Amino acid sequence: MELASGESLAILGPSGSGKSTLLGLLAGLDVPGSGTVELQGRPFSSLNEDDRAARRGELCAFVFQSFHLVADLTARENVMLPMELQHRRDARARADAWLERLGLGERLQHFPAQLSGGEQQRVALARAFAVEPALLFADEPTGSLDHANGARIAELLFDLNRQAGTALVLVTHDEELAGRCDRRLKLREGRLDE
Amino acid sequence: MNSPFRPWRDSVFRVLALSVMLSAVALASVVLLSAELEERFAIHTAEALGGELVLAGSSPPTESQREATRELERARITDFATVLVEGDETLLVSARAVDAAYPLFGELMIADERFGASRPQQSGPPPGEAWAAEQVLDQLGLEVGEPLRLGRKELEISAVIRQEPDQGAGFYSMNPRVLFNLADLEATGVLGPGTRVEYRLLLAGEPAPLERARQALSEDLRPDQELETLEDAAVRSMGPLRQLTLWVSLAVLLVTLLCGAAIYLASSQRVRRRARMAALLRSFGARRRQVLTRLLGGEFIAILPASLLGSLAGIGLILALRGDLGREGGLAADPGDWIVILFGPLLLWLAFGLPRLTALVRVPAMQVLSGRSEARQASLTLELAAALAAPVLLAALLTGSLADLGQLLLLLVAMAVLLPALFWPLLLMLDRGSRRLALPLRLAIRRLSRRPGLTLPLLAALTVAMSVLGLAGQTGNRLLDDWQHRLPERAPNFFVFNLFEEDLDTLSEWLERHDGEEQPAYPVIRGRLVEINDTPVRQALTKYDDRAERTLNRDLVLTETEQLPPSNRMVEGEWLPGRHDHEVTVEEQIANSLELDPGDRVRFVSGTRTLEARVTGIREVDWDSFQPNFFFIFSPGSLDEHDRTWLTSFWLPPGDGARLAELVRAMPHMSLLDVNDMLDRARGIIAQASRATALLAVLLMGAALLVLAAALLSGGDARARDNALLRTLGARRSLLRQVEWLEFTLLGLASALAASLIMLASLWPLAQRLFDGELPWSPWMLLPAALGLLVILAGVTLGRTARRQPPLTLLQTPD
């Protein structure tokens, strides 16, 4: 399978079908037993772990079902984190700007435990888009949210994706959410069907 | 339903179980070690007393008394004073007739000739033979192999007696010993009416029959009889041994607290894991009690084997190590110890873990299920009460009393409460200040500052462990050193009595020729105390005191000297302020028994003369010092009118007996006492005590570090998740390593610094009290730093598992 720049792809499938494993392989969090993954035309899955991490930090971003914010860092620091890992000098300014843009300007110094689920996921979105990724991986991004918050996060995700021209890989159960993607792949018994 | 294996599937439970197991190992090994040491001390005391229980009286035990001791090991001895005559020479000796069972504890040291090598002997002389002390041979001009007439019976001198296991410290104030077999006693015919004689029945056995015999005998005592027990003998109050016991008790207490801290930390984590299950049960309609029974019951059943396994490991450890302590036979622990070993770890789990676990039912189920609560709020009062009560209870069980440990315990509890309170604002400041710091340092600080529930108890536990270990090592080592200083390499190994003034120069010259080392010589007379403040002494005393009674019934060795002897310290009044004015200072314990205070007047009778003096001061005397010590020391000149002899001691390098024979020939009237065997024995005890202390320190350090490891592991989940997230976001492994090194360096540094400060603060008053104001610098002061380093290394090593967590787990496990 191939994914073009700016394209959005939904991966659908029942629980246990291997959606998350596929996402892990694509993001270089795991390496395939056979086959290869290439990123921007260059080998990715054949790199060593540290090089994959560095390349992932440079080109990819993530939004997880359970937000995965670092509990010990404030909202601002969580957004700054991937940029700091890239040694970007404007990390703080960009983090503030993105949080402001997502309506969290008043919550910069709050820790994740002090934020609601919707707010935490918005921090996660800010963290993802602040690094201007070429590729965004979203794993059930609305799975832990109520309907209203879920809808709002989905709206934001697709808006930001469109504006930034980021390629999106979305893993979901939600047919409606998948319907908003350019392409849909169904994973069933280890096979991908378009 | 509650399979004991199910909880083991959870890694946090495994950590919790490991904490309980480690506490069990530590508790079992420390309790057993402590019991072994106590047993050693008890044996030491029993050796000094002659038995574990001694019935002494001026006539033999009655038939009913003999019957009451039937279940025990028994040895009979008969002590009396008698005068030996050999040609023109006469000598008052302490004769002792012993049966075949004597000695019950320890061994006799004898030599085959006057200056020959000593060898141990498990029983006394056979019938027809006698063993005589060196002074007896010197004074009467006898040699081994020659006959000795004792009353109507002639015995063959078959050995020189060098040391008896139940020889008291006042060896030079005792008449020289002649030991012979009880079977010969009647034939000597020396025991007539009016002879001062003491029949001693020495007893030993298992605690229960011993206690039965003690009960029965104490109800059946004749007025002339006395029952001496190990407690009465109080040899354990001898300084260094007592310090060692206290150090062992402190070790137990510390291990208990450390394990408690680890169990607390692991339980907190366990609560987070089990909160969802508890919430589910409650949402299905289970009542609080049902939830607790189901969750805690299963937990308890699963903890049991861990606790038992730990106890067994501790027992195994001591069984393996006890050879080093020079002990054989069964373990020394009593039923109380076994209760502590078996139930102590469970008690700890209940006290430190249970209040945390009850938090499972305190938080509304919906909050947990919606992921809005970590179910962490336990009742603080309950937690504090339980956490404080458990170590107090254990310490009480372990030491039998809180009197000795009271202050120490208070200090520890204060530290456990105060330290987190002191660290908390510091941690907050660090948290605030970290905002502008570089990412690795900020992450490291936040891991500590944002988890105060984990960090503060850990910091407190580490600080307490480090400071107490440092302090105990420092003072324990110093006390052992002090003890060793009392027995320097050239400690006097011979004592000389009955010297005349003109002999002193001869002795000095002889010592110089043989590379010996002279000690101060004391003029002595023998005198009996007859009056206090012009009142006959028995009327002057207001209450009966056993020690006073013994003092009044014998001649005391009285001396005069200008300088306060080195092993003496004034505790009240002044050291002979007037000079030549018939002043006297008195040893503290005898002054208490005789109700003497500065200002009192005492009168002694010595031969046909009397000696009067005013008490000017009370002295504390170090009886373990192997120096000549005296109950009464008069001002110089006080003994001028009396027939004085001189007493001194000296050190002589090892060599052949010919030198000593030459000395004895030059001054045939003097008595020479060889204390080399006694010195060797004392040095042996020091060596054993040192080994036990070192072993205990290693054990304690091991326990502290293992428990610390358990505590660090319990926070591993969050650490692993954060590490996986950092990796996912592009962090290299080196960054994770950096963060971990920084985190544990901060932890180790903070606790080592706090421990060093506590050590300095505590050593200051201690230095004033024990070491004459001199702060005892030693390598032990560096112990907190060394332990801090260990904390860093242990933390980084343990963090490795969390660092290796594959990032993929983020996608697979729900938060």
PDB file of N, CA and C in Angstrom, chain A residues 20-21 23-24 29-30 49-51 53-54 56-57 62 64 66 68-70 72-74 77 80-82 84-85 92 109 111 113 115 127 139, chain B residues 372 431 434-439 442-443 446-447 450-451 721-722 725-735 807-808 810-815:
ATOM      1  N   SER A  20      -3.976  -1.914  15.161  1.00  0.00           N
ATOM      2  CA  SER A  20      -2.931  -1.209  15.901  1.00  0.00           C
ATOM      3  C   SER A  20      -1.549  -1.729  15.538  1.00  0.00           C
ATOM      4  N   THR A  21      -1.472  -3.053  15.265  1.00  0.00           N
ATOM      5  CA  THR A  21      -0.174  -3.618  14.855  1.00  0.00           C
ATOM      6  C   THR A  21       0.261  -2.998  13.540  1.00  0.00           C
ATOM      7  N   LEU A  23      -0.635  -0.066  12.378  1.00  0.00           N
ATOM      8  CA  LEU A  23      -0.262   1.320  12.654  1.00  0.00           C
ATOM      9  C   LEU A  23       1.156   1.377  13.220  1.00  0.00           C
ATOM     10  N   GLY A  24       1.445   0.445  14.161  1.00  0.00           N
ATOM     11  CA  GLY A  24       2.779   0.383  14.771  1.00  0.00           C
ATOM     12  C   GLY A  24       3.861   0.148  13.732  1.00  0.00           C
ATOM     13  N   LEU A  29       7.171   1.844  15.009  1.00  0.00           N
ATOM     14  CA  LEU A  29       7.232   1.454  16.419  1.00  0.00           C
ATOM     15  C   LEU A  29       7.569  -0.027  16.517  1.00  0.00           C
ATOM     16  N   ASP A  30       7.395  -0.733  15.431  1.00  0.00           N
ATOM     17  CA  ASP A  30       7.733  -2.149  15.372  1.00  0.00           C
ATOM     18  C   ASP A  30       8.273  -2.402  13.952  1.00  0.00           C
ATOM     19  N   GLU A  49      16.689   1.320  15.743  1.00  0.00           N
ATOM     20  CA  GLU A  49      15.616   1.876  16.556  1.00  0.00           C
ATOM     21  C   GLU A  49      15.792   3.376  16.793  1.00  0.00           C
ATOM     22  N   ASP A  50      17.020   3.786  17.096  1.00  0.00           N
ATOM     23  CA  ASP A  50      17.266   5.195  17.370  1.00  0.00           C
ATOM     24  C   ASP A  50      17.061   6.044  16.123  1.00  0.00           C
ATOM     25  N   ASP A  51      17.492   5.536  14.969  1.00  0.00           N
ATOM     26  CA  ASP A  51      17.320   6.289  13.727  1.00  0.00           C
ATOM     27  C   ASP A  51      15.846   6.381  13.343  1.00  0.00           C
ATOM     28  N   ALA A  53      13.447   6.405  15.519  1.00  0.00           N
ATOM     29  CA  ALA A  53      12.868   7.369  16.457  1.00  0.00           C
ATOM     30  C   ALA A  53      13.145   8.792  15.984  1.00  0.00           C
ATOM     31  N   ALA A  54      14.376   9.018  15.544  1.00  0.00           N
ATOM     32  CA  ALA A  54      14.738  10.364  15.101  1.00  0.00           C
ATOM     33  C   ALA A  54      13.904  10.775  13.884  1.00  0.00           C
ATOM     34  N   ARG A  56      11.051   9.481  12.937  1.00  0.00           N
ATOM     35  CA  ARG A  56       9.646   9.567  13.351  1.00  0.00           C
ATOM     36  C   ARG A  56       9.388  10.939  13.973  1.00  0.00           C
ATOM     37  N   GLY A  57      10.325  11.375  14.838  1.00  0.00           N
ATOM     38  CA  GLY A  57      10.180  12.666  15.501  1.00  0.00           C
ATOM     39  C   GLY A  57      10.157  13.801  14.494  1.00  0.00           C
ATOM     40  N   PHE A  62       1.408  11.884  16.431  1.00  0.00           N
ATOM     41  CA  PHE A  62       0.433  10.874  16.869  1.00  0.00           C
ATOM     42  C   PHE A  62      -0.708  11.496  17.649  1.00  0.00           C
ATOM     43  N   PHE A  64      -3.581   9.615  20.133  1.00  0.00           N
ATOM     44  CA  PHE A  64      -3.988   8.293  20.642  1.00  0.00           C
ATOM     45  C   PHE A  64      -5.386   8.337  21.230  1.00  0.00           C
ATOM     46  N   SER A  66      -6.238   7.152  24.119  1.00  0.00           N
ATOM     47  CA  SER A  66      -6.221   7.588  25.528  1.00  0.00           C
ATOM     48  C   SER A  66      -5.235   8.735  25.736  1.00  0.00           C
ATOM     49  N   HIS A  68      -2.515   9.938  25.980  1.00  0.00           N
ATOM     50  CA  HIS A  68      -1.085   9.775  26.264  1.00  0.00           C
ATOM     51  C   HIS A  68      -0.339  11.079  26.377  1.00  0.00           C
ATOM     52  N   LEU A  69      -0.787  11.898  27.307  1.00  0.00           N
ATOM     53  CA  LEU A  69      -0.007  13.081  27.651  1.00  0.00           C
ATOM     54  C   LEU A  69       0.908  12.693  28.809  1.00  0.00           C
ATOM     55  N   VAL A  70       2.075  13.361  28.916  1.00  0.00           N
ATOM     56  CA  VAL A  70       2.960  13.069  30.050  1.00  0.00           C
ATOM     57  C   VAL A  70       2.378  13.750  31.286  1.00  0.00           C
ATOM     58  N   ASP A  72       3.412  14.396  34.116  1.00  0.00           N
ATOM     59  CA  ASP A  72       4.257  15.287  34.922  1.00  0.00           C
ATOM     60  C   ASP A  72       4.510  16.630  34.251  1.00  0.00           C
ATOM     61  N   LEU A  73       4.048  16.788  33.008  1.00  0.00           N
ATOM     62  CA  LEU A  73       4.298  18.036  32.288  1.00  0.00           C
ATOM     63  C   LEU A  73       3.001  18.807  32.106  1.00  0.00           C
ATOM     64  N   THR A  74       3.117  20.143  32.063  1.00  0.00           N
ATOM     65  CA  THR A  74       1.924  20.978  31.847  1.00  0.00           C
ATOM     66  C   THR A  74       1.465  20.827  30.401  1.00  0.00           C
ATOM     67  N   GLU A  77       4.010  22.284  28.174  1.00  0.00           N
ATOM     68  CA  GLU A  77       5.217  21.446  28.092  1.00  0.00           C
ATOM     69  C   GLU A  77       4.973  20.186  27.276  1.00  0.00           C
ATOM     70  N   MET A  80       5.221  21.262  23.784  1.00  0.00           N
ATOM     71  CA  MET A  80       6.615  21.582  23.459  1.00  0.00           C
ATOM     72  C   MET A  80       7.473  20.323  23.277  1.00  0.00           C
ATOM     73  N   LEU A  81       7.071  19.235  23.948  1.00  0.00           N
ATOM     74  CA  LEU A  81       7.924  18.051  24.075  1.00  0.00           C
ATOM     75  C   LEU A  81       8.530  17.551  22.751  1.00  0.00           C
ATOM     76  N   PRO A  82       7.694  17.238  21.710  1.00  0.00           N
ATOM     77  CA  PRO A  82       8.313  16.729  20.470  1.00  0.00           C
ATOM     78  C   PRO A  82       9.196  17.771  19.788  1.00  0.00           C
ATOM     79  N   GLU A  84      10.953  20.058  21.388  1.00  0.00           N
ATOM     80  CA  GLU A  84      12.201  20.092  22.156  1.00  0.00           C
ATOM     81  C   GLU A  84      13.100  18.925  21.777  1.00  0.00           C
ATOM     82  N   LEU A  85      12.458  17.791  21.502  1.00  0.00           N
ATOM     83  CA  LEU A  85      13.244  16.625  21.087  1.00  0.00           C
ATOM     84  C   LEU A  85      13.935  16.898  19.756  1.00  0.00           C
ATOM     85  N   ARG A  92       8.439  26.901  22.522  1.00  0.00           N
ATOM     86  CA  ARG A  92       7.528  27.500  23.489  1.00  0.00           C
ATOM     87  C   ARG A  92       6.485  28.379  22.784  1.00  0.00           C
ATOM     88  N   GLN A 109      -0.734  26.266  31.836  1.00  0.00           N
ATOM     89  CA  GLN A 109       0.026  25.754  32.987  1.00  0.00           C
ATOM     90  C   GLN A 109      -0.672  24.594  33.700  1.00  0.00           C
ATOM     91  N   PHE A 111      -1.907  20.801  34.418  1.00  0.00           N
ATOM     92  CA  PHE A 111      -1.388  19.446  34.207  1.00  0.00           C
ATOM     93  C   PHE A 111      -2.512  18.569  33.669  1.00  0.00           C
ATOM     94  N   ALA A 113      -4.010  15.978  34.541  1.00  0.00           N
ATOM     95  CA  ALA A 113      -5.027  15.535  35.492  1.00  0.00           C
ATOM     96  C   ALA A 113      -6.030  16.647  35.775  1.00  0.00           C
ATOM     97  N   LEU A 115      -7.266  18.611  33.448  1.00  0.00           N
ATOM     98  CA  LEU A 115      -8.030  18.897  32.220  1.00  0.00           C
ATOM     99  C   LEU A 115      -9.081  17.820  31.976  1.00  0.00           C
ATOM    100  N   ARG A 127      -0.159  19.080  20.163  1.00  0.00           N
ATOM    101  CA  ARG A 127       1.168  18.466  20.175  1.00  0.00           C
ATOM    102  C   ARG A 127       1.488  17.860  18.806  1.00  0.00           C
ATOM    103  N   ASP A 139      -4.959   7.023  16.334  1.00  0.00           N
ATOM    104  CA  ASP A 139      -5.454   5.714  16.761  1.00  0.00           C
ATOM    105  C   ASP A 139      -6.721   5.906  17.583  1.00  0.00           C
TER     106      ASP A 139
ATOM    107  N   ARG B 372     -11.748   9.122  35.899  1.00  0.00           N
ATOM    108  CA  ARG B 372     -11.571  10.447  36.455  1.00  0.00           C
ATOM    109  C   ARG B 372     -10.886  10.422  37.827  1.00  0.00           C
ATOM    110  N   ASP B 431      10.182  22.208  41.670  1.00  0.00           N
ATOM    111  CA  ASP B 431       9.166  22.070  40.630  1.00  0.00           C
ATOM    112  C   ASP B 431       8.971  23.404  39.918  1.00  0.00           C
ATOM    113  N   SER B 434      11.863  24.557  37.769  1.00  0.00           N
ATOM    114  CA  SER B 434      12.278  23.675  36.678  1.00  0.00           C
ATOM    115  C   SER B 434      11.720  24.105  35.320  1.00  0.00           C
ATOM    116  N   ARG B 435      10.804  25.091  35.316  1.00  0.00           N
ATOM    117  CA  ARG B 435      10.092  25.411  34.068  1.00  0.00           C
ATOM    118  C   ARG B 435      11.008  25.814  32.929  1.00  0.00           C
ATOM    119  N   ARG B 436      12.086  26.485  33.278  1.00  0.00           N
ATOM    120  CA  ARG B 436      12.975  26.991  32.217  1.00  0.00           C
ATOM    121  C   ARG B 436      14.204  26.101  32.025  1.00  0.00           C
ATOM    122  N   LEU B 437      14.222  25.001  32.712  1.00  0.00           N
ATOM    123  CA  LEU B 437      15.409  24.135  32.617  1.00  0.00           C
ATOM    124  C   LEU B 437      15.366  23.286  31.348  1.00  0.00           C
ATOM    125  N   ALA B 438      16.529  22.756  30.956  1.00  0.00           N
ATOM    126  CA  ALA B 438      16.609  21.905  29.770  1.00  0.00           C
ATOM    127  C   ALA B 438      15.721  20.675  29.955  1.00  0.00           C
ATOM    128  N   LEU B 439      15.241  20.135  28.834  1.00  0.00           N
ATOM    129  CA  LEU B 439      14.243  19.058  28.872  1.00  0.00           C
ATOM    130  C   LEU B 439      14.633  17.878  29.775  1.00  0.00           C
ATOM    131  N   ARG B 442      14.403  18.896  33.385  1.00  0.00           N
ATOM    132  CA  ARG B 442      13.010  19.207  33.745  1.00  0.00           C
ATOM    133  C   ARG B 442      12.214  17.904  33.917  1.00  0.00           C
ATOM    134  N   LEU B 443      12.398  16.985  32.965  1.00  0.00           N
ATOM    135  CA  LEU B 443      11.674  15.709  33.062  1.00  0.00           C
ATOM    136  C   LEU B 443      12.057  14.978  34.341  1.00  0.00           C
ATOM    137  N   ARG B 446      10.504  16.728  37.343  1.00  0.00           N
ATOM    138  CA  ARG B 446       9.054  16.525  37.383  1.00  0.00           C
ATOM    139  C   ARG B 446       8.680  15.115  37.807  1.00  0.00           C
ATOM    140  N   ARG B 447       9.480  14.146  37.409  1.00  0.00           N
ATOM    141  CA  ARG B 447       9.169  12.765  37.818  1.00  0.00           C
ATOM    142  C   ARG B 447       9.162  12.662  39.335  1.00  0.00           C
ATOM    143  N   ARG B 450       6.241  15.724  40.741  1.00  0.00           N
ATOM    144  CA  ARG B 450       4.823  15.519  40.433  1.00  0.00           C
ATOM    145  C   ARG B 450       4.290  14.224  41.014  1.00  0.00           C
ATOM    146  N   ARG B 451       5.148  13.461  41.688  1.00  0.00           N
ATOM    147  CA  ARG B 451       4.668  12.233  42.340  1.00  0.00           C
ATOM    148  C   ARG B 451       5.068  12.258  43.819  1.00  0.00           C
ATOM    149  N   ARG B 721       5.428   3.863  30.701  1.00  0.00           N
ATOM    150  CA  ARG B 721       4.508   4.486  29.743  1.00  0.00           C
ATOM    151  C   ARG B 721       5.100   5.786  29.199  1.00  0.00           C
ATOM    152  N   ASP B 722       5.651   6.585  30.126  1.00  0.00           N
ATOM    153  CA  ASP B 722       6.256   7.851  29.706  1.00  0.00           C
ATOM    154  C   ASP B 722       7.434   7.619  28.769  1.00  0.00           C
ATOM    155  N   LEU B 725       6.188   6.728  25.411  1.00  0.00           N
ATOM    156  CA  LEU B 725       5.649   7.902  24.725  1.00  0.00           C
ATOM    157  C   LEU B 725       6.793   8.759  24.162  1.00  0.00           C
ATOM    158  N   LEU B 726       7.832   8.955  25.004  1.00  0.00           N
ATOM    159  CA  LEU B 726       8.977   9.753  24.553  1.00  0.00           C
ATOM    160  C   LEU B 726       9.619   9.125  23.319  1.00  0.00           C
ATOM    161  N   ARG B 727       9.729   7.801  23.333  1.00  0.00           N
ATOM    162  CA  ARG B 727      10.310   7.102  22.180  1.00  0.00           C
ATOM    163  C   ARG B 727       9.427   7.309  20.956  1.00  0.00           C
ATOM    164  N   THR B 728       8.097   7.211  21.143  1.00  0.00           N
ATOM    165  CA  THR B 728       7.165   7.382  20.040  1.00  0.00           C
ATOM    166  C   THR B 728       7.298   8.775  19.439  1.00  0.00           C
ATOM    167  N   LEU B 729       7.520   9.758  20.313  1.00  0.00           N
ATOM    168  CA  LEU B 729       7.611  11.139  19.838  1.00  0.00           C
ATOM    169  C   LEU B 729       8.993  11.473  19.289  1.00  0.00           C
ATOM    170  N   GLY B 730       9.882  10.473  19.251  1.00  0.00           N
ATOM    171  CA  GLY B 730      11.155  10.681  18.575  1.00  0.00           C
ATOM    172  C   GLY B 730      12.373  10.762  19.477  1.00  0.00           C
ATOM    173  N   ALA B 731      12.211  10.481  20.787  1.00  0.00           N
ATOM    174  CA  ALA B 731      13.369  10.569  21.694  1.00  0.00           C
ATOM    175  C   ALA B 731      14.300   9.387  21.488  1.00  0.00           C
ATOM    176  N   ARG B 732      15.620   9.678  21.533  1.00  0.00           N
ATOM    177  CA  ARG B 732      16.590   8.596  21.460  1.00  0.00           C
ATOM    178  C   ARG B 732      16.719   7.960  22.837  1.00  0.00           C
ATOM    179  N   ARG B 733      17.271   6.729  22.854  1.00  0.00           N
ATOM    180  CA  ARG B 733      17.469   6.035  24.123  1.00  0.00           C
ATOM    181  C   ARG B 733      18.367   6.834  25.080  1.00  0.00           C
ATOM    182  N   SER B 734      19.334   7.545  24.469  1.00  0.00           N
ATOM    183  CA  SER B 734      20.282   8.277  25.314  1.00  0.00           C
ATOM    184  C   SER B 734      19.554   9.317  26.157  1.00  0.00           C
ATOM    185  N   LEU B 735      18.476   9.896  25.616  1.00  0.00           N
ATOM    186  CA  LEU B 735      17.728  10.885  26.383  1.00  0.00           C
ATOM    187  C   LEU B 735      17.065  10.228  27.602  1.00  0.00           C
ATOM    188  N   PRO B 807       7.662   0.988  22.411  1.00  0.00           N
ATOM    189  CA  PRO B 807       6.671   2.054  22.248  1.00  0.00           C
ATOM    190  C   PRO B 807       5.319   1.516  21.793  1.00  0.00           C
ATOM    191  N   LEU B 808       5.352   0.368  21.093  1.00  0.00           N
ATOM    192  CA  LEU B 808       4.111  -0.210  20.563  1.00  0.00           C
ATOM    193  C   LEU B 808       3.075  -0.453  21.667  1.00  0.00           C
ATOM    194  N   LEU B 810       1.990   1.401  23.786  1.00  0.00           N
ATOM    195  CA  LEU B 810       1.081   2.534  23.933  1.00  0.00           C
ATOM    196  C   LEU B 810      -0.196   2.315  23.141  1.00  0.00           C
ATOM    197  N   LEU B 811      -0.036   1.644  21.975  1.00  0.00           N
ATOM    198  CA  LEU B 811      -1.190   1.421  21.106  1.00  0.00           C
ATOM    199  C   LEU B 811      -2.015   0.229  21.590  1.00  0.00           C
ATOM    200  N   GLN B 812      -1.381  -0.614  22.407  1.00  0.00           N
ATOM    201  CA  GLN B 812      -2.058  -1.867  22.757  1.00  0.00           C
ATOM    202  C   GLN B 812      -2.719  -1.855  24.124  1.00  0.00           C
ATOM    203  N   THR B 813      -2.184  -1.074  25.066  1.00  0.00           N
ATOM    204  CA  THR B 813      -2.790  -1.093  26.403  1.00  0.00           C
ATOM    205  C   THR B 813      -3.560   0.187  26.656  1.00  0.00           C
ATOM    206  N   PRO B 814      -4.771   0.023  27.134  1.00  0.00           N
ATOM    207  CA  PRO B 814      -5.503   1.225  27.507  1.00  0.00           C
ATOM    208  C   PRO B 814      -4.829   1.856  28.728  1.00  0.00           C
ATOM    209  N   ASP B 815      -5.006   3.142  28.885  1.00  0.00           N
ATOM    210  CA  ASP B 815      -4.343   3.871  29.950  1.00  0.00           C
ATOM    211  C   ASP B 815      -4.660   3.268  31.314  1.00  0.00           C
TER     212      ASP B 815
END
